Structures are given as structure tokens and as C-alpha cells.
mmCIF file of C-alpha atoms in Angstrom:
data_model
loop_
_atom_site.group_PDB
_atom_site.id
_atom_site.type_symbol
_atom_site.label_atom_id
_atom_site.label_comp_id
_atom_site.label_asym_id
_atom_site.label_seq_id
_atom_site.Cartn_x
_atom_site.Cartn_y
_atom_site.Cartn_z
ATOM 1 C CA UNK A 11 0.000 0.000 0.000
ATOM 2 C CA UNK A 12 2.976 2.438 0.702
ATOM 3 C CA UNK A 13 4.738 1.665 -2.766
ATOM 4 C CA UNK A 14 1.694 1.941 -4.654
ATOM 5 C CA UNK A 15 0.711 5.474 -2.602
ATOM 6 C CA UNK A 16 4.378 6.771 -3.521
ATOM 7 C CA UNK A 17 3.977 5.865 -7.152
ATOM 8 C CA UNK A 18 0.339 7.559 -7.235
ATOM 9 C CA UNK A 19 2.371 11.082 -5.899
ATOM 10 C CA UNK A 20 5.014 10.464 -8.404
ATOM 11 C CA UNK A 21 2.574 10.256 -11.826
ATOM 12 C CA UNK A 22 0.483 12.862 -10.174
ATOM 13 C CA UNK A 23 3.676 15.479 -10.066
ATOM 14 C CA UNK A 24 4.888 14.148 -13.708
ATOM 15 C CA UNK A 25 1.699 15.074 -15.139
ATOM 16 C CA UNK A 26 1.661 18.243 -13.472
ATOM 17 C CA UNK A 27 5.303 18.737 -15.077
ATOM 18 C CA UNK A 28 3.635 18.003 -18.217
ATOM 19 C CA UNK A 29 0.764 20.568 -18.067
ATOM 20 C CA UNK A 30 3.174 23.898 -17.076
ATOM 21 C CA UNK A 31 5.596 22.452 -19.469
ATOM 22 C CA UNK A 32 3.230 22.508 -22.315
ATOM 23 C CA UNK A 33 1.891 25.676 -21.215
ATOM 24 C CA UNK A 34 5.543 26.966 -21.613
ATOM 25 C CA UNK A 35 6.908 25.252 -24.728
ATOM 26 C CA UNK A 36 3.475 26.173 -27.193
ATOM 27 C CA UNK A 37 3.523 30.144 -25.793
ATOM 28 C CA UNK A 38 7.795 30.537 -25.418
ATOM 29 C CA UNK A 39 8.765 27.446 -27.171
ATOM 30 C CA UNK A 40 12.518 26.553 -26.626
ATOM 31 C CA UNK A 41 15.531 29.057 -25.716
ATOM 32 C CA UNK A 42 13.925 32.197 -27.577
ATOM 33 C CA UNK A 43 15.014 35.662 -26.576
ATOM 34 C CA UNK A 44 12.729 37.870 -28.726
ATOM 35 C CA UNK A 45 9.147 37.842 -28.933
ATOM 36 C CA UNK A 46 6.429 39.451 -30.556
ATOM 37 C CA UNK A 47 3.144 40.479 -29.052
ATOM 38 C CA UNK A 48 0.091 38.691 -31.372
ATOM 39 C CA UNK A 49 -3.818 38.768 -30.572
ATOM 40 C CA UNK A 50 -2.648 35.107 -28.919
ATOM 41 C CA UNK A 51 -0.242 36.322 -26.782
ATOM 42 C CA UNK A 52 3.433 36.633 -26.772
ATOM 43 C CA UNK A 53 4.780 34.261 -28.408
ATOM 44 C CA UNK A 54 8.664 34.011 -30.360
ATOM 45 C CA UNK A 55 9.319 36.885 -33.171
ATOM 46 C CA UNK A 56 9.643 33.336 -35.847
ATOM 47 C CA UNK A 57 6.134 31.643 -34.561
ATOM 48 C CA UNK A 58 3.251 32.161 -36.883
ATOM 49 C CA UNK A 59 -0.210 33.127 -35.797
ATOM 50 C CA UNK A 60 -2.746 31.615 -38.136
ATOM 51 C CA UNK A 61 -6.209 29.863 -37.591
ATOM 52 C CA UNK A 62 -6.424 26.098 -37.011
ATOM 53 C CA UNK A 63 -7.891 25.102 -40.170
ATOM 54 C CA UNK A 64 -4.548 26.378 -41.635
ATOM 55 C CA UNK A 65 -2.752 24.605 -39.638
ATOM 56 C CA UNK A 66 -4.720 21.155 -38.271
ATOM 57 C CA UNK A 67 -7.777 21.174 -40.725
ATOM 58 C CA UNK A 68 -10.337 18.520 -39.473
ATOM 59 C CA UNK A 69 -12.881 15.856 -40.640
ATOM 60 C CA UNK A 70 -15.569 13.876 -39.033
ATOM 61 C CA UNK A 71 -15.374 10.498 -39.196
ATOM 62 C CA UNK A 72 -16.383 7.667 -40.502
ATOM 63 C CA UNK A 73 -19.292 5.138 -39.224
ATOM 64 C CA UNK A 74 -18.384 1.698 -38.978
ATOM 65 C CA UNK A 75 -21.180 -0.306 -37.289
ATOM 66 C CA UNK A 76 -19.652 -3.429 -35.134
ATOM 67 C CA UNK A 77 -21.249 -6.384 -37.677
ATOM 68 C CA UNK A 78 -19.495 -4.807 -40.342
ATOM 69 C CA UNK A 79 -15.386 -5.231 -37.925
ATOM 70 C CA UNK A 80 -13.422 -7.830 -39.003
ATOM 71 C CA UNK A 81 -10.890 -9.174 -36.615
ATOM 72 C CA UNK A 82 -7.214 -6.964 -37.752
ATOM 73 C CA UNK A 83 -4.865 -4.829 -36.487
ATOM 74 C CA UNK A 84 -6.143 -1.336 -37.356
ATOM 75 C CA UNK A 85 -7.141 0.267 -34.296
ATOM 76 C CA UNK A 86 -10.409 1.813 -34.576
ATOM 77 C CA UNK A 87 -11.417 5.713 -32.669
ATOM 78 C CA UNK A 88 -13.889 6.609 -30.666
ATOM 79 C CA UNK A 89 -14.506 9.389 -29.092
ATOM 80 C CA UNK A 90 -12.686 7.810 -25.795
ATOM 81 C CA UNK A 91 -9.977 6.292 -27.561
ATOM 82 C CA UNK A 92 -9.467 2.851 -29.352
ATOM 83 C CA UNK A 93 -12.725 0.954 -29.192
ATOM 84 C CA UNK A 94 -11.410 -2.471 -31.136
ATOM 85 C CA UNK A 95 -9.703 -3.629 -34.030
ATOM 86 C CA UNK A 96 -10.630 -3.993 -37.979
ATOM 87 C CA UNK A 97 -8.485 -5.552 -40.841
ATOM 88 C CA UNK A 98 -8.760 -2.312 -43.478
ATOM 89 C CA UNK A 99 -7.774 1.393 -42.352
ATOM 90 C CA UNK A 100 -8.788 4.344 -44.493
ATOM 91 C CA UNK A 101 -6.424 6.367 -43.283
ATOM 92 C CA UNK A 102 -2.907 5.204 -43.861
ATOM 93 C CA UNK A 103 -0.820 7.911 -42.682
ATOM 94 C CA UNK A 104 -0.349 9.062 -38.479
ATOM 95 C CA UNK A 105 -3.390 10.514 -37.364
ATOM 96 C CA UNK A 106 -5.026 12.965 -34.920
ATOM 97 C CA UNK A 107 -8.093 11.866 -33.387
ATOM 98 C CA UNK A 108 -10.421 13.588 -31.087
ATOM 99 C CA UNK A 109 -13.803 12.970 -29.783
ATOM 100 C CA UNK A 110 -16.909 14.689 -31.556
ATOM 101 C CA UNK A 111 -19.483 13.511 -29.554
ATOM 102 C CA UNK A 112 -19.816 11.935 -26.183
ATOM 103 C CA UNK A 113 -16.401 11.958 -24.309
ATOM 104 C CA UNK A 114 -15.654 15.253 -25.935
ATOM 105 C CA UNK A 115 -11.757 16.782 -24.898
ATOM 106 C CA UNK A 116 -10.072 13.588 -25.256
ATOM 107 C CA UNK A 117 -6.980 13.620 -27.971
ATOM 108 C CA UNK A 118 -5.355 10.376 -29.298
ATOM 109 C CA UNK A 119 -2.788 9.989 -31.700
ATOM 110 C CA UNK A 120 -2.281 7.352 -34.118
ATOM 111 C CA UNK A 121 0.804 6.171 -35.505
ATOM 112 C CA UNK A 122 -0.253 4.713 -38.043
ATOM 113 C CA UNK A 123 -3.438 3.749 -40.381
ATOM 114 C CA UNK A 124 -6.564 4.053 -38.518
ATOM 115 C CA UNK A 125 -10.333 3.969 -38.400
ATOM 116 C CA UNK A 126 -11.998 7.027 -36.607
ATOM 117 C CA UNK A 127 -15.650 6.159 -35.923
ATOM 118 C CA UNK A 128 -18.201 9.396 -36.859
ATOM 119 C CA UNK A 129 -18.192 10.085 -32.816
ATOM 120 C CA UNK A 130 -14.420 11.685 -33.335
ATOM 121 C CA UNK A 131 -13.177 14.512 -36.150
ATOM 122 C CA UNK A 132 -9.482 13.929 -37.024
ATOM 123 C CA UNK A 133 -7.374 15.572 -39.609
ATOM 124 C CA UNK A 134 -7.485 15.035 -42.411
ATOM 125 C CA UNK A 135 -4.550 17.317 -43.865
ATOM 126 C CA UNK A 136 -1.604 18.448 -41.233
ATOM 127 C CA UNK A 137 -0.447 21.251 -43.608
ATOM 128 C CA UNK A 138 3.437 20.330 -43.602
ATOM 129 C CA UNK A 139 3.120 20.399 -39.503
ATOM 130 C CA UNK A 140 4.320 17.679 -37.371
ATOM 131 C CA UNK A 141 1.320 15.436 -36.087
ATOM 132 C CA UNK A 142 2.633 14.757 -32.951
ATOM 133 C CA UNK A 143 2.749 18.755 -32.434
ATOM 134 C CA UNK A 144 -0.614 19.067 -33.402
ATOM 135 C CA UNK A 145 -1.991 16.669 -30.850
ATOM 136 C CA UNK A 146 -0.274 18.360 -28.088
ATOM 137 C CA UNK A 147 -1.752 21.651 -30.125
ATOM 138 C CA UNK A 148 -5.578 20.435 -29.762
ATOM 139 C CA UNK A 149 -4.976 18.808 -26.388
ATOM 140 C CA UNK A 150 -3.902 22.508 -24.974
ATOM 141 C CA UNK A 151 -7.323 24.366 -26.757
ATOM 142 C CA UNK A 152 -9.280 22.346 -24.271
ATOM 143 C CA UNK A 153 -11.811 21.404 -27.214
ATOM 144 C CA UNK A 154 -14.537 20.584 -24.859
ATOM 145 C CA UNK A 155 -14.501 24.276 -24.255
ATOM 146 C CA UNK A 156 -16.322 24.626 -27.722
ATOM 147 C CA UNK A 157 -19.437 22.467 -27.280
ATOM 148 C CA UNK A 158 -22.028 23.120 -29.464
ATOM 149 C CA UNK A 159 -25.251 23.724 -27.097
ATOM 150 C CA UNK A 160 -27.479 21.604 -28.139
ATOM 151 C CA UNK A 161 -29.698 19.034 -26.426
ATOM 152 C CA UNK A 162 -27.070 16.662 -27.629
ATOM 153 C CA UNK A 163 -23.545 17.441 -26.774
ATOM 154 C CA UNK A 164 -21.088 17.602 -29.739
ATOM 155 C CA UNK A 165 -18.116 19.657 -31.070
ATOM 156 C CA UNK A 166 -18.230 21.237 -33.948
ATOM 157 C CA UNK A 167 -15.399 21.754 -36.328
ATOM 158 C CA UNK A 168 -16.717 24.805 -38.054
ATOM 159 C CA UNK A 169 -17.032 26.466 -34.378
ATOM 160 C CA UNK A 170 -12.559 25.554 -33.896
ATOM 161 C CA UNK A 171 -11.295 25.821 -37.361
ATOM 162 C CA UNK A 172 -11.178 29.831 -37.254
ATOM 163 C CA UNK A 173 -9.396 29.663 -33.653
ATOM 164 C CA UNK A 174 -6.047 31.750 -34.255
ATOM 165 C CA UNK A 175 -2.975 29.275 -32.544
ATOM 166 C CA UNK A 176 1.007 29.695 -32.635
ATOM 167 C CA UNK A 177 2.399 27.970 -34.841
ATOM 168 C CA UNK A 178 6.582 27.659 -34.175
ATOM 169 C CA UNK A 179 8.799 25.957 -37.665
ATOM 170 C CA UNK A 180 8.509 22.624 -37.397
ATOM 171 C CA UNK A 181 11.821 21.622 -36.495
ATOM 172 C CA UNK A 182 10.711 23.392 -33.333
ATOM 173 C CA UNK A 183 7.674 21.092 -33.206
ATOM 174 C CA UNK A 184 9.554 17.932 -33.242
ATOM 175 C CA UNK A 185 11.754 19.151 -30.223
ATOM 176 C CA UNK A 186 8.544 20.237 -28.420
ATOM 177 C CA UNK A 187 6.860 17.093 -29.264
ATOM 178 C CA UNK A 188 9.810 15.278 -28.378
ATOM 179 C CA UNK A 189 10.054 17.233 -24.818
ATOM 180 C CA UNK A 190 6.992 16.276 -24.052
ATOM 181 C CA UNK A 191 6.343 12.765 -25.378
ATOM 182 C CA UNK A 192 9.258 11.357 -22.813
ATOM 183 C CA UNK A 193 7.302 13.199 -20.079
ATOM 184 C CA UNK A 194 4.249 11.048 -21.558
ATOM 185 C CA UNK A 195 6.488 7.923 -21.768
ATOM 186 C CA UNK A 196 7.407 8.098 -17.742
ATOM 187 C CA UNK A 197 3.272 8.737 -16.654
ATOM 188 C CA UNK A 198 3.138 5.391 -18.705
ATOM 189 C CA UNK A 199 5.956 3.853 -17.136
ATOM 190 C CA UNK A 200 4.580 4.542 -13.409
ATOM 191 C CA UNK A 201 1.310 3.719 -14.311
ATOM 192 C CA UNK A 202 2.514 0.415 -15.734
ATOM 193 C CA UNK A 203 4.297 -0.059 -12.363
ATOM 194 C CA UNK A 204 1.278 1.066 -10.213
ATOM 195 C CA UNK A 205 -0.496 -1.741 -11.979
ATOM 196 C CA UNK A 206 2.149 -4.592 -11.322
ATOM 197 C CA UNK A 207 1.969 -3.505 -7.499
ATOM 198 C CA UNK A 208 -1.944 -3.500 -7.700
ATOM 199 C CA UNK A 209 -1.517 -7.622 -9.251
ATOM 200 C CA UNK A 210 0.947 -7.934 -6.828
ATOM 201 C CA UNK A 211 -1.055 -6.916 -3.675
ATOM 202 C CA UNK A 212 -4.104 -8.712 -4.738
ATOM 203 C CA UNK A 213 -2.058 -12.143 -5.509
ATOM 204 C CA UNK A 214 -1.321 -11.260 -1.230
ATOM 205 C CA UNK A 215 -4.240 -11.036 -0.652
ATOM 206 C CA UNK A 216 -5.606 -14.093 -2.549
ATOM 207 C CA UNK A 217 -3.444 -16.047 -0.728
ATOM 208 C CA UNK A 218 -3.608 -14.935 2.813
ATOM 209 C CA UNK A 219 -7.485 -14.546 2.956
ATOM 210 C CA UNK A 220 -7.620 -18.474 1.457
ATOM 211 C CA UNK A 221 -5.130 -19.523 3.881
ATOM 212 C CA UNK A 222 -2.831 -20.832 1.535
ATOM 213 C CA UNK A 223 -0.011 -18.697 3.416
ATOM 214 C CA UNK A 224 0.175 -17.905 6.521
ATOM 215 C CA UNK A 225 1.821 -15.630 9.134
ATOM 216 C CA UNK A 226 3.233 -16.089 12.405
ATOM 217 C CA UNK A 227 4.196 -12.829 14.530
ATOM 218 C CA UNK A 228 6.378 -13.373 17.818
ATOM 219 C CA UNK A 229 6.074 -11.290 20.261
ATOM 220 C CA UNK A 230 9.552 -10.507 21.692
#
């Protein structure tokens, strides 16, 4: 119980690292000394400002009932996250997915072909940009900020396409995105650990509760 509280304190101050760090690399980005004041901020005098369907444009996707899934490896979207697996993708390239409908905020990335059910948008054309940027890009806009208000929740693309963002080179995006995904990659690594201690105390458990083990304490 003590190993597994420690871990819990350690992935919760990594992923606080992660959220001022991205709020510092996609404003500042890395080891600029002049910047520019834009109706998004400050942000380096190299950065673009431009809206997001310039830079991430986005699709809805595309409805694949479960009859029609056949067994594969091509993970399929929802809105939270892979929901299964189908033999053809229609998208062959690394994709952004988010959710359109129902878990609404959520941002995956794909790293290769993909199915994204009509509950997500995903784009569709990156403009040049680095996907892995992008993603971190969407995650920061807080997309479920933009909810249609309707008696059905949803996001709708035409309502975030003319959102101005800052856009650094993209040489600078793969260092950001880079930054950032080993941040990611530790999170994953505690959690991963969290989870063997979690096996590991209810294997105990299992085995003391059945009596299959059994402790003696001497009192000195």
C-alpha cells in the first residue's frame, strides 16, 4: 500500500510537469530571446499566428457499425480512444483523433493507419506540420470548451477551425513534441508499475485470505 501510494504522488507530479511544461513550450517554445506580441499572446518573433484550419484542418469520421469489424490490427477511434480492431484502415498515414461527440476533450494519436468512428473529427490534412505537435496543439485548446449547445452534446469543427494558434517551424515542433512525449512515456511507465503492485497486492491477498499462506508474529 505504501509503494503503490508513492507511485500515485510520483505520476500525479509528472503530469503536473507536463501541463506547465506545455503551457511553456506552445507560448515561449525553446531558448527564444525575442518575442512578438500577437492577438494570442506573446509568443517568439519566428512563430506564426494563423487559424487552425490552416494549420490542423479537421474531418468527421467515418461510421463503422460493429457487424461490419473484421478481426485486424487497425485500431479503430472513438470518441474515448481505441474501441477495437478492424483488418482495413482508411487512413494510412499518423493521425489525430479527437472525440466529436460523447467523451468530448479527449486527444489520441495514431501512428499509423486508422479507423476514426463518426463520434471523433481527425485531420485530415496536417499542412506540412508535425502530427505529434498538433496533438499536443488540440490537447492545450481544451476542445470541450467549444461544445455546441445543443440538447445533444457535440463539437463542432466549423465552431474551432477559425481559432487563431502559434504555430513555431517545425523543427521546433519535433523538439517540443519530443520534450513532451518522454514526459508522456514516464506517466506510462509509473502507471505500468502502479499496476504490477496493484496484481501484486491482490495475488497477497488471494493467498492470505484463502489460507494458503500464513503468518506467524512473535512477540519478543
Amino acid at each position: 500500500d505504501a509503494a503503490i501510494e508513492k507511485n500515485d504522488a510520483v505520476i500525479e507530479m509528472t503530469k503536473q510537469l507536463k501541463k506547465s511544461l506545455m503551457q511553456q513550450l506552445l507560448t515561449k517554445g525553446i531558448g527564444h530571446k525575442k518575442f512578438k506580441k500577437t492577438k494570442v499572446g506573446e509568443i517568439p518573433v519566428n512563430w506564426k499566428v494563423q487559424p487552425l484550419i490552416d494549420t490542423a484542418t479537421l474531418q468527421r469520421g467515418i461510421d463503422l457499425p460493429e457487424k461490419q469489424r473484421t478481426p485486424g490490427t487497425i485500431p479503430i477511434f472513438g470518441s474515448n480512444g481505441i474501441l477495437g480492431h478492424h483488418n482495413y484502415a482508411p487512413f494510412h498515414t499518423s493521425g489525430v483523433i479527437t472525440g466529436r461527440s460523447g467523451s468530448i476533450g479527449f486527444v489520441y494519436y495514431s501512428d499509423g493507419p486508422y479507423w476514426p468512428l463518426n463520434t471523433t473529427l481527425h485531420v485530415i490534412d496536417f499542412h506540412g506540420n508535425s502530427p505529434k505537435f498538433i496533438a499536443l496543439l488540440l490537447e492545450a485548446l481544451r476542445l470541450e470548451r467549444f461544445i455546441a449547445s445543443t440538447g445533444v452534446p457535440s463539437l463542432n469543427r466549423n465552431f474551432i477551425h477559425p481559432i487563431l494558434v502559434p504555430v513555431p517551424p517545425v523543427d521546433e515542433q519535433n523538439e517540443i513534441a519530443y520534450i513532451i512525449g518522454w514526459i508522456v512515456n514516464q506517466v506510462s511507465k509509473e502507471e505500468a508499475c502502479k499496476q504490477r503492485l496493484e496484481q501484486l497486492k491482490k495475488a497477497l491477498l488471494q493467498v492470505l485470505l484463502t489460507g494458503k499462506l500464513r503468518i506467524q508474529i512473535i512477540k519478543e
